[in-house]
Tab-separated table of C-alpha atoms and ligand atoms in Angstrom:
chain	number	residue	atom	x	y	z
G	1	MET	CA	-14.503	-12.201	24.728
G	2	LYS	CA	-13.083	-8.837	23.675
G	3	PRO	CA	-9.257	-8.475	23.842
G	4	GLY	CA	-9.629	-5.385	26.077
G	5	VAL	CA	-11.657	-7.397	28.613
G	6	VAL	CA	-9.060	-10.200	28.556
G	7	HIS	CA	-6.298	-7.619	29.155
G	8	LEU	CA	-8.131	-6.366	32.236
G	9	GLN	CA	-8.647	-9.899	33.547
G	10	ILE	CA	-4.986	-10.798	33.009
G	11	GLU	CA	-3.979	-7.762	35.003
G	12	SER	CA	-6.337	-8.598	37.846
G	13	THR	CA	-5.667	-12.355	38.120
G	14	ARG	CA	-2.901	-13.640	40.391
G	15	ASP	CA	-3.427	-17.332	39.689
G	16	PRO	CA	-0.610	-18.381	37.279
G	17	PHE	CA	-2.817	-21.110	35.763
G	18	PHE	CA	-5.581	-18.666	34.759
G	19	HIS	CA	-3.019	-16.061	33.813
G	20	ASP	CA	-1.528	-18.518	31.330
G	21	ILE	CA	-4.931	-19.463	29.894
G	22	LEU	CA	-5.956	-15.807	29.512
G	23	ALA	CA	-2.650	-14.958	27.851
G	24	ARG	CA	-3.303	-17.738	25.321
G	25	VAL	CA	-6.867	-16.507	24.746
G	26	LEU	CA	-5.490	-13.029	24.076
G	27	LYS	CA	-2.881	-14.317	21.636
G	28	GLU	CA	-5.421	-16.408	19.714
G	29	ALA	CA	-7.858	-13.466	19.646
G	30	GLY	CA	-5.136	-11.376	18.027
G	31	ARG	CA	-4.526	-14.078	15.438
G	32	VAL	CA	-8.243	-14.420	14.640
G	33	GLU	CA	-8.514	-10.644	14.360
G	34	SER	CA	-5.650	-10.551	11.853
G	35	ILE	CA	-7.191	-13.368	9.771
G	36	VAL	CA	-10.607	-11.698	9.713
G	37	ARG	CA	-9.089	-8.333	8.838
G	38	ASN	CA	-7.228	-9.871	5.927
G	39	LEU	CA	-10.201	-11.874	4.700
G	40	LEU	CA	-12.387	-8.784	4.788
G	41	ALA	CA	-9.889	-7.000	2.596
G	42	PHE	CA	-10.012	-9.916	0.163
G	43	ALA	CA	-13.785	-9.627	0.000
G	44	ARG	CA	-13.692	-5.906	-0.735
G	45	ASP	CA	-12.843	-4.885	-4.242
G	46	THR	CA	-12.715	-1.144	-3.924
G	47	PRO	CA	-10.922	0.460	-6.870
G	48	ASN	CA	-13.826	2.909	-7.136
G	49	GLN	CA	-13.444	3.922	-3.550
G	50	HIS	CA	-10.190	5.782	-3.914
G	51	HIS	CA	-10.153	9.302	-2.528
G	52	PRO	CA	-7.690	12.139	-2.037
G	53	LEU	CA	-5.708	11.426	1.131
G	54	ASP	CA	-3.030	13.189	3.118
G	55	PRO	CA	-0.192	10.598	3.396
G	56	ALA	CA	0.964	11.977	6.751
G	57	LYS	CA	-2.553	11.522	8.149
G	58	VAL	CA	-2.699	7.925	6.920
G	59	ILE	CA	0.537	7.189	8.793
G	60	GLU	CA	-0.669	9.047	11.877
G	61	GLU	CA	-3.900	7.054	11.921
G	62	THR	CA	-2.032	3.768	11.452
G	63	LEU	CA	0.347	4.544	14.285
G	64	SER	CA	-2.525	5.441	16.584
G	65	LEU	CA	-3.617	1.810	16.181
G	66	CYS	CA	-0.255	0.121	16.773
G	67	GLN	CA	2.076	2.515	18.571
G	68	THR	CA	1.386	0.989	22.000
G	69	GLN	CA	2.536	-2.434	20.749
G	70	LEU	CA	5.718	-0.876	19.369
G	71	VAL	CA	6.454	0.903	22.630
G	72	THR	CA	5.757	-2.272	24.633
G	73	SER	CA	8.216	-4.146	22.396
G	74	GLY	CA	10.897	-1.513	23.040
G	75	ILE	CA	11.038	-0.556	19.360
G	76	HIS	CA	12.472	2.848	18.501
G	77	LEU	CA	10.066	4.372	16.025
G	78	GLN	CA	11.379	7.020	13.647
G	79	VAL	CA	8.927	8.781	11.360
G	80	ASP	CA	10.197	11.148	8.673
G	81	THR	CA	7.549	12.869	6.642
G	82	ALA	CA	8.730	15.046	3.791
G	83	PRO	CA	7.280	18.566	4.014
G	84	ASP	CA	4.729	19.792	1.463
G	85	LEU	CA	3.828	16.366	0.173
G	86	PRO	CA	0.905	16.370	-2.229
G	87	CYS	CA	-2.269	14.388	-1.559
G	88	ILE	CA	-2.308	10.820	-2.774
G	89	ARG	CA	-5.230	8.976	-4.293
G	90	GLY	CA	-6.151	5.791	-2.488
G	91	ASN	CA	-8.362	3.844	-0.163
G	92	ARG	CA	-7.662	5.007	3.375
G	93	GLN	CA	-8.803	1.849	5.110
G	94	GLN	CA	-6.839	-0.447	2.811
G	95	LEU	CA	-3.677	1.626	3.062
G	96	ILE	CA	-3.915	1.550	6.852
G	97	GLN	CA	-4.320	-2.204	6.666
G	98	VAL	CA	-1.215	-2.547	4.473
G	99	LEU	CA	0.839	-0.394	6.823
G	100	LEU	CA	-0.400	-2.388	9.825
G	101	ASN	CA	0.695	-5.618	8.108
G	102	LEU	CA	4.133	-4.228	7.265
G	103	ILE	CA	4.615	-2.812	10.755
G	104	SER	CA	3.518	-6.117	12.281
G	105	ASN	CA	6.117	-7.972	10.175
G	106	ALA	CA	8.794	-5.477	11.173
G	107	ARG	CA	7.834	-5.826	14.839
G	108	ASN	CA	8.093	-9.630	14.585
G	109	THR	CA	11.542	-9.655	13.056
G	110	LEU	CA	12.815	-6.982	15.449
G	111	ASN	CA	11.462	-8.888	18.453
G	112	GLU	CA	13.095	-12.070	17.176
G	113	LYS	CA	16.445	-10.418	16.602
G	114	TYR	CA	16.338	-8.347	19.784
G	115	PRO	CA	14.172	-10.089	22.401
G	116	GLU	CA	15.008	-7.281	24.853
G	117	THR	CA	15.621	-3.605	24.183
G	118	ASP	CA	18.489	-2.552	21.928
G	119	PRO	CA	19.554	0.754	20.366
G	120	ALA	CA	19.391	-0.963	16.953
G	121	LYS	CA	15.780	-2.101	17.455
G	122	ILE	CA	14.630	0.529	14.989
G	123	LEU	CA	11.567	0.864	12.789
G	124	HIS	CA	11.800	3.693	10.298
G	125	ILE	CA	8.793	5.021	8.395
G	126	THR	CA	9.347	7.632	5.714
G	127	THR	CA	7.344	9.459	3.116
G	128	SER	CA	8.966	11.126	0.151
G	129	ARG	CA	8.313	12.176	-3.395
G	130	CYS	CA	9.550	9.763	-6.031
G	131	ARG	CA	9.331	9.149	-9.749
G	132	HIS	CA	8.193	5.925	-11.315
G	133	GLU	CA	8.027	5.340	-15.061
G	134	GLY	CA	7.994	9.071	-15.691
G	135	ARG	CA	5.253	9.800	-13.138
G	136	ASP	CA	5.552	11.838	-9.959
G	137	MET	CA	4.434	9.729	-7.014
G	138	VAL	CA	4.559	9.589	-3.235
G	139	CYS	CA	6.590	6.787	-1.664
G	140	LEU	CA	5.792	5.375	1.776
G	141	SER	CA	8.591	3.173	3.131
G	142	VAL	CA	8.654	0.866	6.127
G	143	GLU	CA	12.172	-0.167	7.059
G	144	ASP	CA	13.388	-2.356	9.894
G	145	ARG	CA	16.782	-3.449	11.176
G	146	GLY	CA	15.600	-6.969	11.924
G	147	SER	CA	16.734	-10.177	10.226
G	148	ASP	CA	16.791	-9.960	6.451
G	149	ILE	CA	14.599	-12.093	4.198
G	150	PRO	CA	16.844	-14.781	2.662
G	151	GLN	CA	17.225	-14.477	-1.099
G	152	HIS	CA	15.486	-17.814	-1.742
G	153	HIS	CA	12.411	-16.605	0.211
G	154	LEU	CA	12.157	-13.218	-1.485
G	155	ALA	CA	10.452	-14.646	-4.567
G	156	HIS	CA	7.800	-16.322	-2.403
G	157	VAL	CA	6.929	-13.931	0.406
G	158	LYS	CA	4.154	-12.283	-1.627
G	159	GLU	CA	2.499	-15.644	-2.274
G	160	PRO	CA	-0.611	-16.407	-0.212
G	161	PHE	CA	0.070	-18.626	2.815
G	162	PHE	CA	3.862	-18.383	2.589
G	163	THR	CA	5.073	-18.025	6.166
G	164	THR	CA	8.188	-18.869	8.149
G	165	LYS	CA	6.317	-18.534	11.422
G	166	PRO	CA	5.739	-21.692	13.459
G	167	GLU	CA	2.500	-23.536	12.752
G	168	GLY	CA	-0.535	-21.728	14.090
G	169	LYS	CA	1.297	-18.409	14.469
G	170	GLY	CA	0.984	-16.760	11.057
G	171	THR	CA	-1.441	-16.986	8.164
G	172	GLY	CA	1.108	-15.986	5.541
G	173	LEU	CA	-1.540	-13.652	4.098
G	174	GLY	CA	-0.212	-10.296	5.300
G	175	LEU	CA	2.192	-9.577	2.459
G	176	SER	CA	0.148	-11.179	-0.305
G	177	ILE	CA	-2.939	-9.136	0.589
G	178	SER	CA	-0.848	-6.004	0.988
G	179	HIS	CA	0.705	-6.647	-2.394
G	180	ASP	CA	-2.754	-7.030	-4.024
G	181	ILE	CA	-4.036	-3.858	-2.414
G	182	ILE	CA	-1.029	-1.820	-3.506
G	183	LYS	CA	-1.225	-3.225	-7.028
G	184	GLN	CA	-4.837	-1.997	-7.137
G	185	HIS	CA	-3.412	1.441	-6.351
G	186	GLY	CA	-1.097	1.299	-9.349
G	187	VAL	CA	2.443	0.096	-8.634
G	188	ALA	CA	3.600	-3.198	-7.104
G	189	LEU	CA	4.976	-3.205	-3.598
G	190	GLU	CA	8.765	-3.417	-3.640
G	191	ILE	CA	10.788	-5.403	-1.114
G	192	THR	CA	14.497	-4.820	-0.557
G	193	SER	CA	16.254	-6.997	1.981
G	194	VAL	CA	19.974	-6.845	2.670
G	195	PRO	CA	21.837	-9.374	4.848
G	196	GLY	CA	22.887	-7.777	8.113
G	197	GLU	CA	20.827	-4.635	7.462
G	198	GLY	CA	17.176	-5.660	7.468
G	199	THR	CA	14.246	-5.058	5.170
G	200	ARG	CA	12.652	-2.081	3.452
G	201	ILE	CA	9.276	-2.125	1.777
G	202	ASP	CA	8.364	0.695	-0.584
G	203	ILE	CA	4.826	1.593	-1.526
G	204	ARG	CA	4.467	4.027	-4.409
G	205	LEU	CA	1.142	5.815	-4.606
G	206	PRO	CA	-0.378	8.044	-7.263
G	207	ILE	CA	-0.653	11.751	-6.605
G	208	GLU	CA	-4.124	13.262	-6.573
G	209	GLU	CA	-4.166	15.603	-9.544
G	210	GLU	CA	-7.098	17.807	-8.554
G	211	ARG	CA	-6.784	19.971	-5.501
G	212	THR	CA	-9.533	18.543	-3.351
G	213	GLU	CA	-9.988	18.398	0.393
G	214	PRO	CA	-8.125	15.296	1.660
G	215	GLN	CA	-9.794	12.580	3.733
G	216	GLY	CA	-8.061	10.756	6.564
G	217	ASN	CA	-8.993	12.795	9.603
G	218	GLY	CA	-11.548	10.290	10.830
G	219	THR	CA	-10.992	7.054	12.681
G	220	ALA	CA	-10.297	3.750	10.917
G	221	ARG	CA	-13.319	1.546	10.360
H	1	LIG	N1	10.148	-7.245	7.617
H	1	LIG	C1	10.419	-8.529	7.479
H	1	LIG	N2	11.609	-9.036	7.884
H	1	LIG	C2	11.905	-10.342	7.733
H	1	LIG	N3	11.075	-11.254	7.181
H	1	LIG	C3	9.876	-10.807	6.755
H	1	LIG	C4	9.482	-9.444	6.869
H	1	LIG	N4	8.254	-9.307	6.334
H	1	LIG	C5	7.889	-10.522	5.909
H	1	LIG	N5	8.849	-11.439	6.160
H	1	LIG	C6	8.816	-12.862	5.793
H	1	LIG	O1	7.742	-13.068	4.892
H	1	LIG	C7	6.842	-14.072	5.397
H	1	LIG	C8	5.441	-13.764	4.921
H	1	LIG	O2	4.957	-12.566	5.536
H	1	LIG	P1	3.395	-12.366	5.708
H	1	LIG	O3	3.171	-11.060	6.374
H	1	LIG	O4	2.733	-12.603	4.403
H	1	LIG	O5	2.952	-13.564	6.640
H	1	LIG	P2	3.298	-13.801	8.185
H	1	LIG	O6	3.823	-12.546	8.799
H	1	LIG	O7	4.163	-15.002	8.258
H	1	LIG	O8	1.875	-14.148	8.781
H	1	LIG	P3	0.773	-13.075	9.266
H	1	LIG	O9	0.966	-11.833	8.472
H	1	LIG	O10	-0.511	-13.735	9.056
H	1	LIG	O11	1.059	-12.875	10.737
H	1	LIG	C9	7.055	-14.037	6.910
H	1	LIG	O12	6.703	-15.274	7.509
H	1	LIG	C10	8.562	-13.770	6.995
H	1	LIG	O13	9.302	-14.960	6.765
H	2	LIG	MG1	2.750	-10.709	8.450
């Protein structure tokens, strides 16, 4: 059953027993969707499918897929896009997938730390120019004010199947797949987590040298 159909049925059912069952169906459907999405990315080795992309458009497209969930969770979303950013070179679909994984992790930790609304329930997405090993690059950062990642977990969070979620809730593949995808784009994903402040993940992407028409105006497939 499609998640949209389940949503409609949940809204229209008054029986608490069926409501509970449908809510569980919806949750499991979301989990299966995330596993399939991640496995598909594993199966695709697409270094040759990198194109010029407008970073702001990649973020816009990602948010169009997850903004409703953020709003429902009461998360304050701040997006700061540096003006006149150059095009990056990358795989649009994979970059959207990485951002969705990072945003999903941020949403989880923020919901855990602040089960209700809170002025500090903030997710901050920024794009900026940066330099890495003498190269000009574009940096996309996803930063949350949720619980930090303990130091002894930091070395493991990029490993496949590492998760602190209760059994059956997380695959532990989100960060490891994201890390692989970003490595394929050139520079490893960098995680900074500070006790009491939250977590920031930086993705550095190569700049498209030639001036070509960017992709990223279509819908995600
Ligand atoms: N922004 C974050 N804040 C705090 N902890 C995080 C954050 N991102 C990741 N983690 C930690 O890293 C672990 C691994 O993350 P990863 O995305 O790989 O798997 P998961 O979120 O547990 O499962 P899935 O992505 O399948 O839902 C998480 O279980 C969590 O402990
Ligand atoms: Mg995750």
